[in-house]
Short mmCIF file of the C-alpha atoms (twelve columns), coordinates in Angstrom:
data_MODEL
# 
_entry.id   MODEL 
# 
loop_
_atom_site.group_PDB 
_atom_site.id 
_atom_site.type_symbol 
_atom_site.label_atom_id 
_atom_site.label_alt_id 
_atom_site.label_comp_id 
_atom_site.label_asym_id 
_atom_site.label_seq_id 
_atom_site.Cartn_x 
_atom_site.Cartn_y 
_atom_site.Cartn_z 
_atom_site.pdbx_PDB_model_num 
ATOM 1   C CA . PHE A 1   0.106   0.076   0.053   1 
ATOM 2   C CA . SER A 2   1.027   3.483   -0.638  1 
ATOM 3   C CA . PRO A 3   1.380   5.724   2.522   1 
ATOM 4   C CA . ASP A 4   -1.848  7.376   1.665   1 
ATOM 5   C CA . GLY A 5   -3.777  3.983   1.007   1 
ATOM 6   C CA . GLY A 6   -4.698  5.333   -2.471  1 
ATOM 7   C CA . SER A 7   -2.777  2.703   -4.551  1 
ATOM 8   C CA . ILE A 8   -1.095  -0.907  -4.232  1 
ATOM 9   C CA . VAL A 9   2.247   -1.716  -5.897  1 
ATOM 10  C CA . PHE A 10  2.873   -5.371  -6.591  1 
ATOM 11  C CA . PHE A 11  5.351   -7.239  -8.828  1 
ATOM 12  C CA . SER A 12  4.084   -9.475  -11.783 1 
ATOM 13  C CA . ALA A 13  5.554   -11.569 -14.416 1 
ATOM 14  C CA . PRO A 14  2.676   -12.354 -16.862 1 
ATOM 15  C CA . PRO A 15  3.145   -14.800 -19.612 1 
ATOM 16  C CA . ASP A 16  2.482   -12.352 -22.412 1 
ATOM 17  C CA . ASP A 17  4.215   -9.062  -21.082 1 
ATOM 18  C CA . HIS A 18  7.528   -8.200  -19.294 1 
ATOM 19  C CA . SER A 19  8.067   -8.612  -15.618 1 
ATOM 20  C CA . ALA A 20  7.332   -5.301  -14.047 1 
ATOM 21  C CA . LEU A 21  6.448   -3.264  -10.997 1 
ATOM 22  C CA . ARG A 22  2.757   -2.399  -11.407 1 
ATOM 23  C CA . ARG A 23  0.280   -0.005  -9.643  1 
ATOM 24  C CA . ILE A 24  -3.544  -0.169  -9.270  1 
ATOM 25  C CA . PRO A 25  -5.796  2.724   -7.642  1 
ATOM 26  C CA . PHE A 26  -7.383  1.777   -4.535  1 
ATOM 27  C CA . ASP A 27  -10.564 3.863   -3.220  1 
ATOM 28  C CA . GLY A 28  -10.979 2.043   0.098   1 
ATOM 29  C CA . ARG A 29  -13.799 -0.090  -1.356  1 
ATOM 30  C CA . ALA A 30  -13.870 -3.674  -2.294  1 
ATOM 31  C CA . GLN A 31  -16.806 -3.227  -4.798  1 
ATOM 32  C CA . GLY A 32  -16.787 -1.777  -8.364  1 
ATOM 33  C CA . PRO A 33  -14.892 -2.935  -11.298 1 
ATOM 34  C CA . VAL A 34  -11.254 -4.009  -10.981 1 
ATOM 35  C CA . PRO A 35  -9.039  -1.076  -11.922 1 
ATOM 36  C CA . ARG A 36  -6.457  -1.334  -14.638 1 
ATOM 37  C CA . ALA A 37  -3.126  -1.779  -13.491 1 
ATOM 38  C CA . GLU A 38  -0.235  0.915   -14.531 1 
ATOM 39  C CA . THR A 39  3.323   -0.369  -15.347 1 
ATOM 40  C CA . LEU A 40  5.706   1.648   -13.280 1 
ATOM 41  C CA . ARG A 41  8.920   -0.022  -14.044 1 
ATOM 42  C CA . TRP A 42  10.048  -3.172  -16.204 1 
ATOM 43  C CA . VAL A 43  12.525  -5.090  -13.758 1 
ATOM 44  C CA . SER A 44  14.540  -8.140  -14.046 1 
ATOM 45  C CA . GLY A 45  13.866  -10.945 -11.358 1 
ATOM 46  C CA . PRO A 46  11.403  -10.951 -8.573  1 
ATOM 47  C CA . SER A 47  11.284  -7.553  -6.992  1 
ATOM 48  C CA . THR A 48  10.289  -6.098  -3.554  1 
ATOM 49  C CA . SER A 49  9.491   -2.486  -3.036  1 
ATOM 50  C CA . ALA A 50  9.077   0.042   -0.302  1 
ATOM 51  C CA . PHE A 51  7.443   3.552   -0.411  1 
ATOM 52  C CA . SER A 52  9.109   6.695   0.792   1 
ATOM 53  C CA . PRO A 53  7.102   8.179   3.904   1 
ATOM 54  C CA . ASP A 54  5.875   11.029  1.466   1 
ATOM 55  C CA . GLY A 55  4.879   8.499   -1.078  1 
ATOM 56  C CA . ARG A 56  6.799   10.390  -3.710  1 
ATOM 57  C CA . ALA A 57  9.417   7.678   -4.367  1 
ATOM 58  C CA . LEU A 58  9.539   3.916   -4.452  1 
ATOM 59  C CA . LEU A 59  12.652  1.922   -3.479  1 
ATOM 60  C CA . PHE A 60  12.818  -1.410  -5.237  1 
ATOM 61  C CA . THR A 61  15.036  -4.285  -5.795  1 
ATOM 62  C CA . ALA A 62  15.977  -5.683  -9.199  1 
ATOM 63  C CA . ILE A 63  18.809  -7.715  -11.027 1 
ATOM 64  C CA . GLY A 64  21.341  -5.436  -12.421 1 
ATOM 65  C CA . LEU A 65  24.918  -5.948  -14.083 1 
ATOM 66  C CA . HIS A 66  27.821  -5.501  -11.861 1 
ATOM 67  C CA . ARG A 67  31.014  -4.639  -13.480 1 
ATOM 68  C CA . ASN A 68  29.297  -5.438  -16.742 1 
ATOM 69  C CA . LEU A 69  29.493  -9.032  -15.854 1 
ATOM 70  C CA . TYR A 70  27.789  -10.178 -12.611 1 
ATOM 71  C CA . PRO A 71  24.051  -10.287 -12.620 1 
ATOM 72  C CA . PHE A 72  23.379  -9.081  -8.881  1 
ATOM 73  C CA . TYR A 73  20.364  -7.877  -6.907  1 
ATOM 74  C CA . ASP A 74  20.620  -4.063  -6.197  1 
ATOM 75  C CA . VAL A 75  18.565  -1.324  -4.702  1 
ATOM 76  C CA . TYR A 76  17.109  1.388   -7.080  1 
ATOM 77  C CA . ARG A 77  15.108  4.490   -6.405  1 
ATOM 78  C CA . LEU A 78  12.243  5.324   -8.590  1 
ATOM 79  C CA . ASP A 79  10.684  8.947   -8.657  1 
ATOM 80  C CA . LEU A 80  6.948   8.364   -9.143  1 
ATOM 81  C CA . ALA A 81  6.525   12.061  -10.493 1 
ATOM 82  C CA . THR A 82  9.097   12.066  -13.141 1 
ATOM 83  C CA . GLY A 83  9.731   8.323   -13.635 1 
ATOM 84  C CA . GLU A 84  13.642  8.941   -13.118 1 
ATOM 85  C CA . VAL A 85  15.484  5.724   -11.670 1 
ATOM 86  C CA . ARG A 86  18.484  6.057   -9.755  1 
ATOM 87  C CA . ARG A 87  20.954  3.142   -8.739  1 
ATOM 88  C CA . VAL A 88  21.517  3.126   -5.063  1 
ATOM 89  C CA . THR A 89  23.619  0.282   -4.716  1 
ATOM 90  C CA . ARG A 90  26.113  -1.463  -6.874  1 
ATOM 91  C CA . GLY A 91  26.899  -5.317  -6.466  1 
ATOM 92  C CA . ALA A 92  25.348  -5.395  -2.903  1 
ATOM 93  C CA . ARG A 93  23.215  -8.530  -3.537  1 
ATOM 94  C CA . THR A 94  20.159  -7.151  -1.744  1 
ATOM 95  C CA . SER A 95  17.121  -8.955  -2.843  1 
ATOM 96  C CA . GLU A 96  14.579  -7.843  -0.391  1 
ATOM 97  C CA . ILE A 97  14.218  -4.372  1.398   1 
ATOM 98  C CA . ALA A 98  11.766  -2.494  3.630   1 
ATOM 99  C CA . LEU A 99  11.953  1.234   4.638   1 
ATOM 100 C CA . SER A 100 11.446  2.337   8.334   1 
ATOM 101 C CA . PRO A 101 8.443   4.543   8.852   1 
ATOM 102 C CA . ASP A 102 10.551  7.729   9.146   1 
ATOM 103 C CA . GLY A 103 12.248  6.831   6.063   1 
ATOM 104 C CA . GLN A 104 15.967  6.937   7.444   1 
ATOM 105 C CA . THR A 105 16.726  3.384   7.824   1 
ATOM 106 C CA . LEU A 106 16.666  0.579   5.104   1 
ATOM 107 C CA . ALA A 107 16.369  -3.163  6.190   1 
ATOM 108 C CA . TYR A 108 17.617  -5.683  3.729   1 
ATOM 109 C CA . THR A 109 18.663  -9.217  3.110   1 
ATOM 110 C CA . GLN A 110 22.003  -9.707  1.602   1 
ATOM 111 C CA . THR A 111 23.422  -12.936 0.046   1 
ATOM 112 C CA . ARG A 112 27.025  -14.139 0.389   1 
ATOM 113 C CA . ARG A 113 28.209  -17.406 -0.828  1 
ATOM 114 C CA . GLY A 114 24.768  -19.146 -0.543  1 
ATOM 115 C CA . THR A 115 23.925  -17.693 2.800   1 
ATOM 116 C CA . THR A 116 21.366  -14.768 3.313   1 
ATOM 117 C CA . HIS A 117 22.026  -12.288 6.185   1 
ATOM 118 C CA . LEU A 118 19.769  -9.715  7.589   1 
ATOM 119 C CA . GLY A 119 21.290  -6.043  7.590   1 
ATOM 120 C CA . VAL A 120 20.330  -2.232  8.092   1 
ATOM 121 C CA . ALA A 121 21.622  0.798   6.482   1 
ATOM 122 C CA . GLY A 122 20.669  4.461   5.725   1 
ATOM 123 C CA . ALA A 123 18.013  5.165   3.077   1 
ATOM 124 C CA . ASP A 124 20.819  5.461   0.345   1 
ATOM 125 C CA . PHE A 125 22.626  2.419   1.778   1 
ATOM 126 C CA . GLN A 126 25.307  4.613   3.801   1 
ATOM 127 C CA . GLY A 127 26.583  2.763   7.034   1 
ATOM 128 C CA . ALA A 128 25.279  -0.657  5.885   1 
ATOM 129 C CA . ARG A 129 26.048  -3.350  8.453   1 
ATOM 130 C CA . ILE A 130 24.767  -7.011  9.221   1 
ATOM 131 C CA . VAL A 131 22.876  -7.153  12.291  1 
ATOM 132 C CA . ARG A 132 21.861  -10.858 12.147  1 
ATOM 133 C CA . ALA A 133 24.582  -12.968 10.558  1 
ATOM 134 C CA . SER A 134 23.184  -16.395 9.534   1 
ATOM 135 C CA . ALA A 135 25.041  -19.602 9.825   1 
ATOM 136 C CA . PRO A 136 26.451  -21.209 6.420   1 
ATOM 137 C CA . ILE A 137 23.490  -22.140 4.048   1 
ATOM 138 C CA . GLU A 138 20.887  -20.435 6.522   1 
ATOM 139 C CA . GLN A 139 18.386  -17.879 4.862   1 
ATOM 140 C CA . ALA A 140 16.950  -14.804 5.773   1 
ATOM 141 C CA . PHE A 141 13.776  -13.266 4.154   1 
ATOM 142 C CA . THR A 142 11.295  -10.368 3.781   1 
ATOM 143 C CA . PRO A 143 12.150  -7.855  6.404   1 
ATOM 144 C CA . ARG A 144 9.372   -5.513  7.588   1 
ATOM 145 C CA . PHE A 145 9.479   -2.589  10.323  1 
ATOM 146 C CA . SER A 146 7.170   -2.090  13.137  1 
ATOM 147 C CA . PRO A 147 5.031   1.109   13.071  1 
ATOM 148 C CA . ASP A 148 7.541   2.816   15.608  1 
ATOM 149 C CA . GLY A 149 10.530  1.494   13.630  1 
ATOM 150 C CA . ARG A 150 12.115  -0.465  16.658  1 
ATOM 151 C CA . THR A 151 11.668  -3.896  15.588  1 
ATOM 152 C CA . ILE A 152 12.176  -5.929  12.407  1 
ATOM 153 C CA . ALA A 153 10.071  -8.846  11.460  1 
ATOM 154 C CA . TYR A 154 11.484  -11.396 9.062   1 
ATOM 155 C CA . SER A 155 11.476  -15.044 8.443   1 
ATOM 156 C CA . ALA A 156 14.643  -17.255 8.225   1 
ATOM 157 C CA . ILE A 157 15.346  -20.828 7.695   1 
ATOM 158 C CA . ARG A 158 17.467  -22.317 10.264  1 
ATOM 159 C CA . GLY A 159 17.981  -25.867 10.961  1 
ATOM 160 C CA . GLY A 160 15.954  -27.109 8.029   1 
ATOM 161 C CA . ALA A 161 12.829  -25.074 9.264   1 
ATOM 162 C CA . ARG A 162 11.393  -21.796 8.435   1 
ATOM 163 C CA . ASP A 163 10.078  -19.666 11.280  1 
ATOM 164 C CA . VAL A 164 9.138   -15.918 12.026  1 
ATOM 165 C CA . PHE A 165 11.613  -13.907 14.062  1 
ATOM 166 C CA . LEU A 166 11.464  -10.413 15.738  1 
ATOM 167 C CA . TYR A 167 14.689  -8.522  15.992  1 
ATOM 168 C CA . ASP A 168 14.861  -5.627  18.354  1 
ATOM 169 C CA . ARG A 169 17.191  -2.820  16.980  1 
ATOM 170 C CA . GLN A 170 18.013  -1.248  20.179  1 
ATOM 171 C CA . SER A 171 19.143  -4.191  22.208  1 
ATOM 172 C CA . GLY A 172 19.925  -6.514  19.335  1 
ATOM 173 C CA . ALA A 173 17.868  -9.248  21.123  1 
ATOM 174 C CA . GLU A 174 15.700  -11.612 18.990  1 
ATOM 175 C CA . ARG A 175 12.524  -13.318 19.732  1 
ATOM 176 C CA . ALA A 176 11.249  -16.428 17.906  1 
ATOM 177 C CA . VAL A 177 7.401   -15.893 17.103  1 
ATOM 178 C CA . THR A 178 6.999   -19.488 15.826  1 
ATOM 179 C CA . HIS A 179 9.116   -22.649 16.266  1 
ATOM 180 C CA . ASP A 180 7.324   -25.583 14.646  1 
ATOM 181 C CA . ARG A 181 7.404   -27.582 11.549  1 
ATOM 182 C CA . ALA A 182 5.181   -25.520 9.222   1 
ATOM 183 C CA . ILE A 183 6.695   -22.968 6.739   1 
ATOM 184 C CA . ASP A 184 5.943   -19.657 8.283   1 
ATOM 185 C CA . GLN A 185 6.886   -16.607 6.233   1 
ATOM 186 C CA . ASN A 186 5.978   -13.051 4.960   1 
ATOM 187 C CA . PRO A 187 5.462   -11.278 8.339   1 
ATOM 188 C CA . VAL A 188 3.985   -7.861  8.459   1 
ATOM 189 C CA . PHE A 189 2.721   -5.627  11.429  1 
ATOM 190 C CA . SER A 190 -0.701  -4.359  12.101  1 
ATOM 191 C CA . ARG A 191 -0.929  -0.436  11.832  1 
ATOM 192 C CA . ASP A 192 -1.074  -0.296  15.611  1 
ATOM 193 C CA . GLY A 193 1.753   -2.658  16.109  1 
ATOM 194 C CA . ARG A 194 -0.126  -5.048  18.208  1 
ATOM 195 C CA . THR A 195 -0.555  -7.707  15.863  1 
ATOM 196 C CA . LEU A 196 1.949   -9.512  13.543  1 
ATOM 197 C CA . TYR A 197 0.446   -11.027 10.423  1 
ATOM 198 C CA . PHE A 198 2.373   -13.944 8.686   1 
ATOM 199 C CA . VAL A 199 1.731   -16.830 6.230   1 
ATOM 200 C CA . SER A 200 1.812   -20.474 7.503   1 
ATOM 201 C CA . ASP A 201 0.979   -23.615 6.011   1 
ATOM 202 C CA . ARG A 202 0.401   -25.469 9.460   1 
ATOM 203 C CA . SER A 203 -3.086  -26.488 8.190   1 
ATOM 204 C CA . GLY A 204 -1.667  -28.133 5.007   1 
ATOM 205 C CA . ILE A 205 -2.553  -24.945 3.059   1 
ATOM 206 C CA . ALA A 206 -0.862  -21.618 3.276   1 
ATOM 207 C CA . ASN A 207 -2.999  -19.185 5.053   1 
ATOM 208 C CA . VAL A 208 -2.645  -15.701 6.716   1 
ATOM 209 C CA . TYR A 209 -2.444  -15.757 10.639  1 
ATOM 210 C CA . ALA A 210 -2.662  -13.032 13.154  1 
ATOM 211 C CA . PHE A 211 -0.326  -13.325 16.225  1 
ATOM 212 C CA . ASP A 212 -1.083  -11.200 19.268  1 
ATOM 213 C CA . LEU A 213 2.343   -9.774  20.323  1 
ATOM 214 C CA . GLU A 214 1.238   -9.175  23.887  1 
ATOM 215 C CA . SER A 215 -0.771  -12.223 24.728  1 
ATOM 216 C CA . ALA A 216 0.957   -14.691 22.090  1 
ATOM 217 C CA . GLU A 217 -2.418  -15.891 20.903  1 
ATOM 218 C CA . LEU A 218 -2.825  -17.108 17.362  1 
ATOM 219 C CA . ALA A 219 -5.803  -16.759 15.177  1 
ATOM 220 C CA . GLN A 220 -6.429  -17.718 11.403  1 
ATOM 221 C CA . VAL A 221 -7.421  -14.917 9.226   1 
ATOM 222 C CA . THR A 222 -7.904  -16.435 5.632   1 
ATOM 223 C CA . ASN A 223 -9.356  -19.620 4.860   1 
ATOM 224 C CA . VAL A 224 -8.583  -20.494 1.424   1 
ATOM 225 C CA . LEU A 225 -7.898  -23.564 -0.779  1 
ATOM 226 C CA . GLY A 226 -5.091  -22.178 -3.188  1 
ATOM 227 C CA . GLY A 227 -2.820  -20.490 -0.689  1 
ATOM 228 C CA . ALA A 228 -2.540  -16.939 0.540   1 
ATOM 229 C CA . PHE A 229 0.759   -15.267 0.473   1 
ATOM 230 C CA . GLN A 230 2.791   -12.000 0.924   1 
ATOM 231 C CA . PRO A 231 0.024   -10.029 3.023   1 
ATOM 232 C CA . ASP A 232 0.074   -6.312  3.833   1 
ATOM 233 C CA . VAL A 233 -2.274  -4.042  5.719   1 
ATOM 234 C CA . SER A 234 -3.987  -0.862  4.451   1 
ATOM 235 C CA . PRO A 235 -2.850  2.472   6.279   1 
ATOM 236 C CA . ASP A 236 -6.086  2.645   7.922   1 
ATOM 237 C CA . GLY A 237 -5.975  -0.956  9.124   1 
ATOM 238 C CA . ARG A 238 -9.258  -1.817  7.463   1 
ATOM 239 C CA . TRP A 239 -8.156  -4.095  4.849   1 
ATOM 240 C CA . LEU A 240 -5.654  -6.878  3.932   1 
ATOM 241 C CA . VAL A 241 -4.443  -7.465  0.608   1 
ATOM 242 C CA . TYR A 242 -2.396  -10.670 -0.396  1 
ATOM 243 C CA . VAL A 243 -1.402  -12.790 -3.202  1 
ATOM 244 C CA . GLY A 244 -3.797  -15.912 -3.750  1 
ATOM 245 C CA . TYR A 245 -3.264  -19.042 -6.346  1 
ATOM 246 C CA . GLY A 246 -6.040  -19.817 -8.679  1 
ATOM 247 C CA . ALA A 247 -6.631  -21.775 -11.984 1 
ATOM 248 C CA . ARG A 248 -4.959  -19.111 -14.093 1 
ATOM 249 C CA . GLY A 249 -2.066  -18.226 -11.973 1 
ATOM 250 C CA . PHE A 250 -1.388  -15.685 -9.035  1 
ATOM 251 C CA . ASP A 251 -3.722  -12.868 -8.286  1 
ATOM 252 C CA . LEU A 252 -4.231  -10.074 -5.958  1 
ATOM 253 C CA . HIS A 253 -6.970  -10.547 -3.272  1 
ATOM 254 C CA . LEU A 254 -8.618  -7.906  -0.936  1 
ATOM 255 C CA . MET A 255 -10.666 -8.668  2.359   1 
ATOM 256 C CA . PRO A 256 -11.591 -6.636  5.173   1 
ATOM 257 C CA . LEU A 257 -9.767  -7.100  8.391   1 
ATOM 258 C CA . ASP A 258 -12.487 -7.977  10.925  1 
ATOM 259 C CA . PRO A 259 -10.982 -9.626  14.051  1 
ATOM 260 C CA . ALA A 260 -14.497 -10.965 15.057  1 
ATOM 261 C CA . ARG A 261 -14.328 -13.254 12.140  1 
ATOM 262 C CA . PHE A 262 -10.820 -14.723 12.817  1 
ATOM 263 C CA . ARG A 263 -10.555 -18.371 13.776  1 
ATOM 264 C CA . ALA A 264 -9.086  -19.040 17.016  1 
ATOM 265 C CA . ASP A 265 -8.905  -22.690 16.599  1 
ATOM 266 C CA . VAL A 266 -5.805  -23.002 14.377  1 
ATOM 267 C CA . GLY A 267 -5.045  -26.757 15.132  1 
ATOM 268 C CA . PRO A 268 -1.951  -28.324 16.538  1 
ATOM 269 C CA . SER A 269 1.202   -26.446 17.065  1 
ATOM 270 C CA . TYR A 270 3.511   -28.876 15.192  1 
ATOM 271 C CA . ALA A 271 6.278   -27.856 17.787  1 
ATOM 272 C CA . ARG A 272 9.306   -29.655 16.836  1 
ATOM 273 C CA . PRO A 273 12.244  -30.756 19.037  1 
ATOM 274 C CA . ALA A 274 15.675  -29.547 19.215  1 
ATOM 275 C CA . VAL A 275 17.999  -30.689 16.186  1 
ATOM 276 C CA . ARG A 276 20.774  -32.916 17.219  1 
ATOM 277 C CA . ALA A 277 23.826  -32.648 14.850  1 
ATOM 278 C CA . PRO A 278 24.727  -35.987 13.186  1 
ATOM 279 C CA . ARG A 279 28.217  -37.288 13.938  1 
ATOM 280 C CA . PRO A 280 30.520  -36.447 11.199  1 
ATOM 281 C CA . THR A 281 31.399  -39.192 8.779   1 
ATOM 282 C CA . ARG A 282 33.870  -39.779 6.119   1 
ATOM 283 C CA . ILE A 283 32.155  -40.298 2.941   1 
ATOM 284 C CA . SER A 284 34.995  -41.585 0.810   1 
ATOM 285 C CA . ALA A 285 38.655  -41.493 0.486   1 
ATOM 286 C CA . SER A 286 40.397  -38.757 -1.331  1 
ATOM 287 C CA . VAL A 287 42.031  -39.750 -4.705  1 
ATOM 288 C CA . PRO A 288 43.481  -37.841 -7.466  1 
ATOM 289 C CA . TYR A 289 41.169  -37.056 -10.067 1 
ATOM 290 C CA . ASN A 290 41.198  -38.992 -13.269 1 
ATOM 291 C CA . PRO A 291 39.090  -37.571 -16.209 1 
ATOM 292 C CA . LEU A 292 39.455  -40.938 -18.296 1 
ATOM 293 C CA . ARG A 293 36.907  -42.581 -15.997 1 
ATOM 294 C CA . THR A 294 34.088  -40.368 -17.143 1 
ATOM 295 C CA . LEU A 295 35.263  -39.025 -20.462 1 
ATOM 296 C CA . ARG A 296 33.509  -41.189 -22.994 1 
ATOM 297 C CA . PRO A 297 30.828  -40.939 -25.414 1 
ATOM 298 C CA . ARG A 298 27.519  -39.932 -23.772 1 
ATOM 299 C CA . SER A 299 25.276  -39.777 -26.893 1 
ATOM 300 C CA . TRP A 300 24.869  -41.041 -30.231 1 
ATOM 301 C CA . LEU A 301 22.955  -39.830 -33.227 1 
ATOM 302 C CA . LEU A 302 22.447  -41.247 -36.700 1 
ATOM 303 C CA . GLY A 303 21.205  -38.909 -39.431 1 
ATOM 304 C CA . LEU A 304 20.470  -38.357 -43.044 1 
ATOM 305 C CA . SER A 305 21.388  -34.900 -44.276 1 
ATOM 306 C CA . GLN A 306 22.125  -32.905 -47.301 1 
ATOM 307 C CA . GLY A 307 25.628  -32.170 -48.114 1 
ATOM 308 C CA . GLY A 308 27.607  -30.274 -50.688 1 
ATOM 309 C CA . LEU A 309 27.549  -33.334 -53.070 1 
ATOM 310 C CA . GLY A 310 23.981  -34.717 -52.206 1 
ATOM 311 C CA . SER A 311 22.408  -36.835 -49.479 1 
ATOM 312 C CA . ALA A 312 24.948  -38.039 -46.764 1 
ATOM 313 C CA . LEU A 313 24.652  -40.414 -43.814 1 
ATOM 314 C CA . THR A 314 26.107  -39.205 -40.722 1 
ATOM 315 C CA . ALA A 315 26.849  -40.409 -37.202 1 
ATOM 316 C CA . ALA A 316 27.668  -38.097 -34.383 1 
ATOM 317 C CA . THR A 317 28.732  -38.225 -30.855 1 
ATOM 318 C CA . ALA A 318 29.943  -36.349 -27.758 1 
ATOM 319 C CA . GLY A 319 31.329  -36.574 -24.434 1 
ATOM 320 C CA . ARG A 320 32.372  -34.762 -21.251 1 
ATOM 321 C CA . ASP A 321 34.189  -35.700 -18.058 1 
ATOM 322 C CA . ALA A 322 32.334  -35.369 -14.768 1 
ATOM 323 C CA . VAL A 323 33.998  -32.152 -13.771 1 
ATOM 324 C CA . GLY A 324 33.829  -30.472 -17.137 1 
ATOM 325 C CA . GLN A 325 37.461  -30.213 -17.831 1 
ATOM 326 C CA . HIS A 326 37.575  -32.177 -21.084 1 
ATOM 327 C CA . ALA A 327 34.980  -32.127 -23.924 1 
ATOM 328 C CA . PHE A 328 34.891  -33.527 -27.515 1 
ATOM 329 C CA . ASP A 329 32.501  -33.803 -30.234 1 
ATOM 330 C CA . ALA A 330 32.908  -35.860 -33.537 1 
ATOM 331 C CA . ILE A 331 30.642  -36.244 -36.663 1 
ATOM 332 C CA . VAL A 332 31.397  -38.511 -39.491 1 
ATOM 333 C CA . GLY A 333 29.499  -38.729 -42.635 1 
ATOM 334 C CA . VAL A 334 29.648  -40.445 -45.955 1 
ATOM 335 C CA . ASN A 335 28.388  -38.969 -49.055 1 
ATOM 336 C CA . LEU A 336 25.926  -41.611 -50.675 1 
ATOM 337 C CA . PRO A 337 26.211  -40.534 -54.356 1 
ATOM 338 C CA . SER A 338 29.999  -40.426 -54.412 1 
ATOM 339 C CA . GLY A 339 31.015  -42.285 -51.495 1 
ATOM 340 C CA . GLU A 340 33.413  -39.485 -50.207 1 
ATOM 341 C CA . ILE A 341 34.021  -39.272 -46.420 1 
ATOM 342 C CA . GLU A 342 33.554  -36.087 -44.292 1 
ATOM 343 C CA . TYR A 343 34.210  -35.646 -40.615 1 
ATOM 344 C CA . GLN A 344 34.617  -33.097 -37.939 1 
ATOM 345 C CA . LEU A 345 36.475  -33.622 -34.686 1 
ATOM 346 C CA . ASP A 346 36.592  -31.154 -31.738 1 
ATOM 347 C CA . TYR A 347 38.248  -31.292 -28.377 1 
ATOM 348 C CA . ALA A 348 38.300  -28.591 -25.827 1 
ATOM 349 C CA . PHE A 349 40.381  -28.426 -22.537 1 
ATOM 350 C CA . GLN A 350 38.383  -26.238 -20.013 1 
ATOM 351 C CA . ALA A 351 40.392  -26.162 -16.946 1 
ATOM 352 C CA . LEU A 352 42.317  -23.048 -17.995 1 
ATOM 353 C CA . VAL A 353 41.502  -19.422 -18.879 1 
ATOM 354 C CA . PRO A 354 41.118  -19.153 -21.844 1 
ATOM 355 C CA . ASP A 355 39.892  -22.543 -22.874 1 
ATOM 356 C CA . LEU A 356 42.031  -24.502 -25.331 1 
ATOM 357 C CA . SER A 357 40.616  -26.207 -28.279 1 
ATOM 358 C CA . LEU A 358 41.892  -28.501 -31.035 1 
ATOM 359 C CA . SER A 359 39.707  -28.989 -34.174 1 
ATOM 360 C CA . GLN A 360 40.298  -31.195 -37.433 1 
ATOM 361 C CA . GLY A 361 38.000  -31.932 -40.290 1 
ATOM 362 C CA . ARG A 362 37.467  -32.765 -44.025 1 
ATOM 363 C CA . ARG A 363 34.644  -31.476 -46.100 1 
ATOM 364 C CA . VAL A 364 33.964  -32.148 -49.767 1 
ATOM 365 C CA . SER A 365 31.822  -29.595 -51.765 1 
# 
């Protein structure tokens, strides 16, 4: 939602158009015809976005080239009045962002060597630092600020499970909202900061749930069959928008937020025991690599083609070793009218930079 509640910005990748950030107007009602979406910006890769407090700019993430070579996620700033885009980061690998209510602090997730961490920075990414470092291969997702800006809610994969956590910016302390076998994700605060909405598949289907931060009571908000994801609450606290799945794909859904209609019985907690680390085992002995063990033909192809002297019967094969250091291709053909033999042999050594290749062939025309 925009800060004034007058529009909703979302990312979409339809099969017949470019992936883009799009915007639809919202008049505070659920009735009437569905408004037409306006394309704000074509983007590469799934994008998250955050409005500036005055609603004049939109921060978003997208894949951009770093050093003209590496496709990394970075942060961009879109001026909604002029359409001008300014790149905020370069090579930061920040795939998901959130902006504090005062617009001074940016929360982000950053990927390093297959592990995603939680970080904070200034609105222009100055003073960026990791505040919750993940263990190797653990992941952090979708940070969102509380209305007072003191707490960051996010989800994380730790120990093979995905749960929702609250990070206190002042003390650095962390509180686990969930600790179960369900996939818990996409947390977002209510406008008064008393409730945390998040998505969980604890019933077997992903639905939106409401967690009372004071009483720790949990209630089910949506009750759908196809799944409900990525919720957000309107500025006046009256509406919930979420992504739902249907027969034609993913759509935006809108529903009134009425706590009287929440379901208090959410089923078992699916609490999980603590994970015990397995004893380290030696998988196999270390031996020098021998490419000849796997460097052999992996495919054969017989064909009839038209050559320079008429029809030709051809046989082709190719092979690679397991590590990809060596590769070869071979094709041999015999011209049927004349009996002439043609062939092409190619070998590549790909363990160096640049690759080394050797080719030999005979062609008659």
